[in-house]
Tab-separated table of C-alpha atoms in Angstrom:
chain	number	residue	atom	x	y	z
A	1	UNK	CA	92.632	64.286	162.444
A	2	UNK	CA	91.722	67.423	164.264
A	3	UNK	CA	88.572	67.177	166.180
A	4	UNK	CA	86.949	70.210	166.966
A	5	UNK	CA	84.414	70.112	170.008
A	6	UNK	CA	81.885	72.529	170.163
A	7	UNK	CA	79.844	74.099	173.521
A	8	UNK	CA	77.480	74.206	174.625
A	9	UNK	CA	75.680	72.280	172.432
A	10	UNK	CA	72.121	74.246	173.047
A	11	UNK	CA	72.247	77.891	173.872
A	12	UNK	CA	68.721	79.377	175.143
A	13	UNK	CA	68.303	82.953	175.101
A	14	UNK	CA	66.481	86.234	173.992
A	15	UNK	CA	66.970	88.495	171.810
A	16	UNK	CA	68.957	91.531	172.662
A	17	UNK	CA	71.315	88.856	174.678
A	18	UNK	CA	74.511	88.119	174.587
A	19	UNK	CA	75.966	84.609	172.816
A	20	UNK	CA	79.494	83.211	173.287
A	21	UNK	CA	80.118	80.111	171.347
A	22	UNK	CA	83.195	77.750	172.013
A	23	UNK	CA	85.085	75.865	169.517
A	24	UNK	CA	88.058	73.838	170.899
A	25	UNK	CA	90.770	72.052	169.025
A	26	UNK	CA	92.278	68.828	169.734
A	27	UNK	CA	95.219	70.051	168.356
A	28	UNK	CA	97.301	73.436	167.851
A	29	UNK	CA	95.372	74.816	165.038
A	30	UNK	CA	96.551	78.214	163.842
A	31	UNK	CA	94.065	81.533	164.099
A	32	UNK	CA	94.581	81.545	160.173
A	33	UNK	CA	93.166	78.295	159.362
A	34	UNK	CA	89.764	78.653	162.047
A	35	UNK	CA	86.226	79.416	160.080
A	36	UNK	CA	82.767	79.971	161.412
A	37	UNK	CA	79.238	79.387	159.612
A	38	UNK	CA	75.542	79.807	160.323
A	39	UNK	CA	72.951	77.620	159.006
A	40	UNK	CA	69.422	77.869	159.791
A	41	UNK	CA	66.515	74.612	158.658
A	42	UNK	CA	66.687	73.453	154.758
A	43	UNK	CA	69.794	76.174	154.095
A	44	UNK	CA	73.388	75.670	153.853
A	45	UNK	CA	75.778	76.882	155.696
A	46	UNK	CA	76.691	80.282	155.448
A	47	UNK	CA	80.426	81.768	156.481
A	48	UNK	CA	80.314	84.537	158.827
A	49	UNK	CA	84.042	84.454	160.408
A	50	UNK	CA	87.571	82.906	158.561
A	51	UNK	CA	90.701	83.574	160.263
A	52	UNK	CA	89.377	83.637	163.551
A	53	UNK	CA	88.083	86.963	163.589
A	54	UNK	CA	87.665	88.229	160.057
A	55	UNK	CA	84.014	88.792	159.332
A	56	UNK	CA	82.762	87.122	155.872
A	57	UNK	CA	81.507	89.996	153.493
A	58	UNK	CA	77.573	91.262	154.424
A	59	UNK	CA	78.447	90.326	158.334
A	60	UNK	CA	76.790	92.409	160.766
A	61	UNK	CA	79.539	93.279	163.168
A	62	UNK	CA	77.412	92.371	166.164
A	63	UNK	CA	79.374	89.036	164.565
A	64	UNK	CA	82.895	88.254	166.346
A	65	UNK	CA	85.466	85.688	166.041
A	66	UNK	CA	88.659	85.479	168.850
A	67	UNK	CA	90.943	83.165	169.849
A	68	UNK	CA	92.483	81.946	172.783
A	69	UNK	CA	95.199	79.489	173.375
A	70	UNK	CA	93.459	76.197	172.190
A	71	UNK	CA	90.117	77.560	172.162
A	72	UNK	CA	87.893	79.860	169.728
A	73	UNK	CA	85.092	81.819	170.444
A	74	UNK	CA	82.432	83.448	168.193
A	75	UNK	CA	80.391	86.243	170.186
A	76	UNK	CA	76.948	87.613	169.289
A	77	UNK	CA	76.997	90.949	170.991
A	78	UNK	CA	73.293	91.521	170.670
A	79	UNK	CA	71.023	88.648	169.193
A	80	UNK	CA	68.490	89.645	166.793
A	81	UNK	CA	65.953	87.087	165.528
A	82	UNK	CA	67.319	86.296	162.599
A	83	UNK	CA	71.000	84.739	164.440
A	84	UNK	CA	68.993	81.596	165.821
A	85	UNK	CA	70.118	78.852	164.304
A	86	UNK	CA	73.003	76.071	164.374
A	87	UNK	CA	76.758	77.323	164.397
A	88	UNK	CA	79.669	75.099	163.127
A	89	UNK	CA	83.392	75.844	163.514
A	90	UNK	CA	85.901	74.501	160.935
A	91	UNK	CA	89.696	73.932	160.785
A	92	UNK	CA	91.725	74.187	158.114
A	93	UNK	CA	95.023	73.516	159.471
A	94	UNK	CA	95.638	69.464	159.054
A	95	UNK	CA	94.332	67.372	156.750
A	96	UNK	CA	90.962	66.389	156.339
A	97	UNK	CA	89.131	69.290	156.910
A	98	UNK	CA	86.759	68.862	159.658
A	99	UNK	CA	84.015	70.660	161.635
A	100	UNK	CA	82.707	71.003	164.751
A	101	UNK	CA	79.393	69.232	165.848
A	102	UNK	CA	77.945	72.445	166.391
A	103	UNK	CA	75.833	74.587	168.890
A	104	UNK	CA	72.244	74.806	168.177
A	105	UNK	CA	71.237	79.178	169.627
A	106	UNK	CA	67.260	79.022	169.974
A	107	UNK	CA	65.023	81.199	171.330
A	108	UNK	CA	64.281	80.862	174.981
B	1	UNK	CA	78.108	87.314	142.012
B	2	UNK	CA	79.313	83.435	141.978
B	3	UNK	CA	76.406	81.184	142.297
B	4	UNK	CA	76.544	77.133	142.424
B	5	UNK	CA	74.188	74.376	141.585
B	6	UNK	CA	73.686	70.827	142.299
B	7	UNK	CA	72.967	68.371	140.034
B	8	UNK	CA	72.671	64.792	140.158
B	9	UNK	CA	69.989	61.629	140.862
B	10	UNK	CA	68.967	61.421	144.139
B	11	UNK	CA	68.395	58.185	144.293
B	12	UNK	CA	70.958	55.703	143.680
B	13	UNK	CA	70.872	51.812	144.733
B	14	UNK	CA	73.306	50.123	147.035
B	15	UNK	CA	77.041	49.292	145.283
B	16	UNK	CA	75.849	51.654	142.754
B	17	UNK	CA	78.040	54.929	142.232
B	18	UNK	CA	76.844	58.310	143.175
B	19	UNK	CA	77.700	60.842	140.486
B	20	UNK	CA	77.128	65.075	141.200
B	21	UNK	CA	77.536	67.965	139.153
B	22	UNK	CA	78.419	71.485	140.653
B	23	UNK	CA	77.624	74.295	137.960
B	24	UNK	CA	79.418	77.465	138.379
B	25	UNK	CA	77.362	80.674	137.137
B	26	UNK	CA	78.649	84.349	137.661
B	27	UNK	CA	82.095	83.414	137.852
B	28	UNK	CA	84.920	81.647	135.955
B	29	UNK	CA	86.070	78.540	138.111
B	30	UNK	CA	89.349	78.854	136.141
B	31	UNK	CA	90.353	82.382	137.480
B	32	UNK	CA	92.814	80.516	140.510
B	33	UNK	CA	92.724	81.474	144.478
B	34	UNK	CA	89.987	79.679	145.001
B	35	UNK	CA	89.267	75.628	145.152
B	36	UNK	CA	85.800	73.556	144.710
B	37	UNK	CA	84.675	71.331	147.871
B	38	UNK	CA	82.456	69.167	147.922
B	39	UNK	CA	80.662	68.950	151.913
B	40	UNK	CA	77.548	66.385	153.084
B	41	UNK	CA	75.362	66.668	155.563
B	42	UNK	CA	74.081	63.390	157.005
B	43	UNK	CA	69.897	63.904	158.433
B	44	UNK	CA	70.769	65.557	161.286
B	45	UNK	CA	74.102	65.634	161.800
B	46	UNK	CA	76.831	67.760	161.172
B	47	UNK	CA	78.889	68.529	158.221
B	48	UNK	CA	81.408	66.357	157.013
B	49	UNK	CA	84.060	67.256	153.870
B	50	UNK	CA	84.672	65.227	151.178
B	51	UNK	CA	87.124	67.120	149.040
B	52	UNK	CA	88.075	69.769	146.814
B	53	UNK	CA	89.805	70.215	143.549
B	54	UNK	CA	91.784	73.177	142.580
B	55	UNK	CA	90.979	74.305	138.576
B	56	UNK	CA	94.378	72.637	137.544
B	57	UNK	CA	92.909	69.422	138.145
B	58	UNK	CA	94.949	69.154	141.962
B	59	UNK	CA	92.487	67.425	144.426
B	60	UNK	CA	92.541	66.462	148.132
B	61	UNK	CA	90.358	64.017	149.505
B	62	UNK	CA	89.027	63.551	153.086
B	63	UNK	CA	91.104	60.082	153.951
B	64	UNK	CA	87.926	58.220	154.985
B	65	UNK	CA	86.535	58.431	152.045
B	66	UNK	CA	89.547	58.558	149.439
B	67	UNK	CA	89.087	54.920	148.298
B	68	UNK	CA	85.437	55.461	146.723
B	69	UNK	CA	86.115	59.399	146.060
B	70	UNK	CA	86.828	60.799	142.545
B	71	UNK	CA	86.609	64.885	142.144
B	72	UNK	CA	87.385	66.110	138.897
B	73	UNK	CA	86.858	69.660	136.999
B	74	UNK	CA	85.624	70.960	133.688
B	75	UNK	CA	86.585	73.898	132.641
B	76	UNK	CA	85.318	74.414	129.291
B	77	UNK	CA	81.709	74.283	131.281
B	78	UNK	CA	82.570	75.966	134.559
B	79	UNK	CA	81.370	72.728	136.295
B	80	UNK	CA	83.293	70.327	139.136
B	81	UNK	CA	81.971	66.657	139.489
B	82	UNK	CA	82.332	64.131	142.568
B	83	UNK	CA	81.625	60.451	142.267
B	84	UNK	CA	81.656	58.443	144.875
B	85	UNK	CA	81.882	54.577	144.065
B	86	UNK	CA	80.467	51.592	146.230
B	87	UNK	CA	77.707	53.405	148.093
B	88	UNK	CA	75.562	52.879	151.007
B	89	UNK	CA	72.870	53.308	152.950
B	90	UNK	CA	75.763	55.382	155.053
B	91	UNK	CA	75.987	57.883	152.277
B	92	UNK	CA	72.730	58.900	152.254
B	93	UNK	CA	72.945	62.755	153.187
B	94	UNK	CA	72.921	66.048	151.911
B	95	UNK	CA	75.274	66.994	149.425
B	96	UNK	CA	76.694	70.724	148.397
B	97	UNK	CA	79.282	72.196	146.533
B	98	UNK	CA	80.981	75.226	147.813
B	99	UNK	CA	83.728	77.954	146.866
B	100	UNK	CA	86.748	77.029	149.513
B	101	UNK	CA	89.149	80.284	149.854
B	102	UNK	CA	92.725	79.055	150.209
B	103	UNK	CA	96.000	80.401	149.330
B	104	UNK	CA	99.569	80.161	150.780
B	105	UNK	CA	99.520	80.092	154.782
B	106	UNK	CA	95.766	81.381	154.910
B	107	UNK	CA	91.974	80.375	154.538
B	108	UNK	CA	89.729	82.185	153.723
B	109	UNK	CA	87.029	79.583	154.291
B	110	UNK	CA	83.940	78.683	152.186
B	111	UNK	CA	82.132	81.704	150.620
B	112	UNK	CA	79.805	80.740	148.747
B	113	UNK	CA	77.985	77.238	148.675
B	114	UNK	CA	74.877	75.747	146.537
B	115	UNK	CA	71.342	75.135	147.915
B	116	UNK	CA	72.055	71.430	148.536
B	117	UNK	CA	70.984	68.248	146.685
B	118	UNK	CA	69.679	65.166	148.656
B	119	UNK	CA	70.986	61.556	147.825
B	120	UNK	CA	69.065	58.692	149.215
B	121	UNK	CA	70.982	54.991	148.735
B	122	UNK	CA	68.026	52.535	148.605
B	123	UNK	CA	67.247	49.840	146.464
């Protein structure tokens, strides 16, 4: 099983700032098969980024996905209020699926 | 545009079987490129999947929960089930359905998911 490991795993800071979110894989996992979500209190989750770097449709392109050797990155250029909330990476690339235990962006 | 619902008790007693209902709307589930996951959410934890089930009847289960998992479709109704045998207090969590994107070498991960439906395991 692939075990995605998220950091940090609280990100304070204001809006107008800058977020970088990591999301490594214990394993190769290939930029095809790497998704992103949002979920804020009582929601689901909602996909922002598949394929590494492919925004979801209705994505705000302050939204960005990249990748890096083992690791993944989802950047908020410019937070707005409305981005703070709890961020999970999935993999798709070995059975079972699996997620990240996600990064929790609040308000600082 | 594609909506999905939950449906299902959401209370059901230990060694009991847990038995949900995902309704498709806006969308025919039998139009291919697309499989039906089923995803909990344990209070306050993260997100764990539990399988998904292609329109053609083809499913995948997570391994760790294969044993007591059982996806299966309906067409004719637009609606996917998941029962889950021998539960727990463990397998009290959120539950949703969601559209999973996947086609030959590619993911286009999960689009569009239902509001959730909460299953306690309690006697």
């Amino acid at each position: 099983e692939i075990v995605l490991t998220q950091s940090p795993g609280t990100l304070s800071l204001s809006p107008g700032e800058r977020a970088t979110l990591s999301c490594r894989a214990s394993q190769s996992v290939g930029s095809t098969y790497l998704a992103w979500y949002q979920q804020k209190p009582g929601q689901a989750p909602r996909l922002l980024i598949y394929a590494a770097s492919s925004r979801a449709t209705g994505i705000p392109d302050r939204f960005s996905g990249s990748k890096s050797g083992a690791d993944f990155t989802l950047t908020i250029s410019s937070l707005e209020p409305e981005d703070f909330g709890l961020y999970y990476c999935q993999q798709y690339g070995d059975s079972p699926l699996t997620f990240g235990g996600g990064t929790k962006v609040e308000i600082k | 545009q594609v909506q999905l619902q939950e449906s299902g008790p959401g209370l059901v007693k230990p060694s009991q079987t847990l038995s949900l209902t995902c309704t498709v709307s806006g969308g025919s589930i039998s139009n291919g490129g697309y499989y039906w996951s089923w995803i909990r959410q344990h209070p306050g934890k993260g997100l764990e999947w539990i399988g998904y089930i292609y329109y053609s009847g083809n499913t995948y289960y997570n391994p760790s929960l294969k044993s007591r998992v059982t996806i299966s479709v309906d067409t004719s109704n637009n609606q996917f089930s998941l029962r889950l045998t021998s539960v727990t207090a463990a397998d009290t969590a959120m539950y949703y359905c969601a559209r999973t994107g996947i086609a030959s070498r590619s993911y286009f991960g999960m689009d569009v998911w239902g509001q959730g439906t909460t299953v306690t395991v309690s006697s």
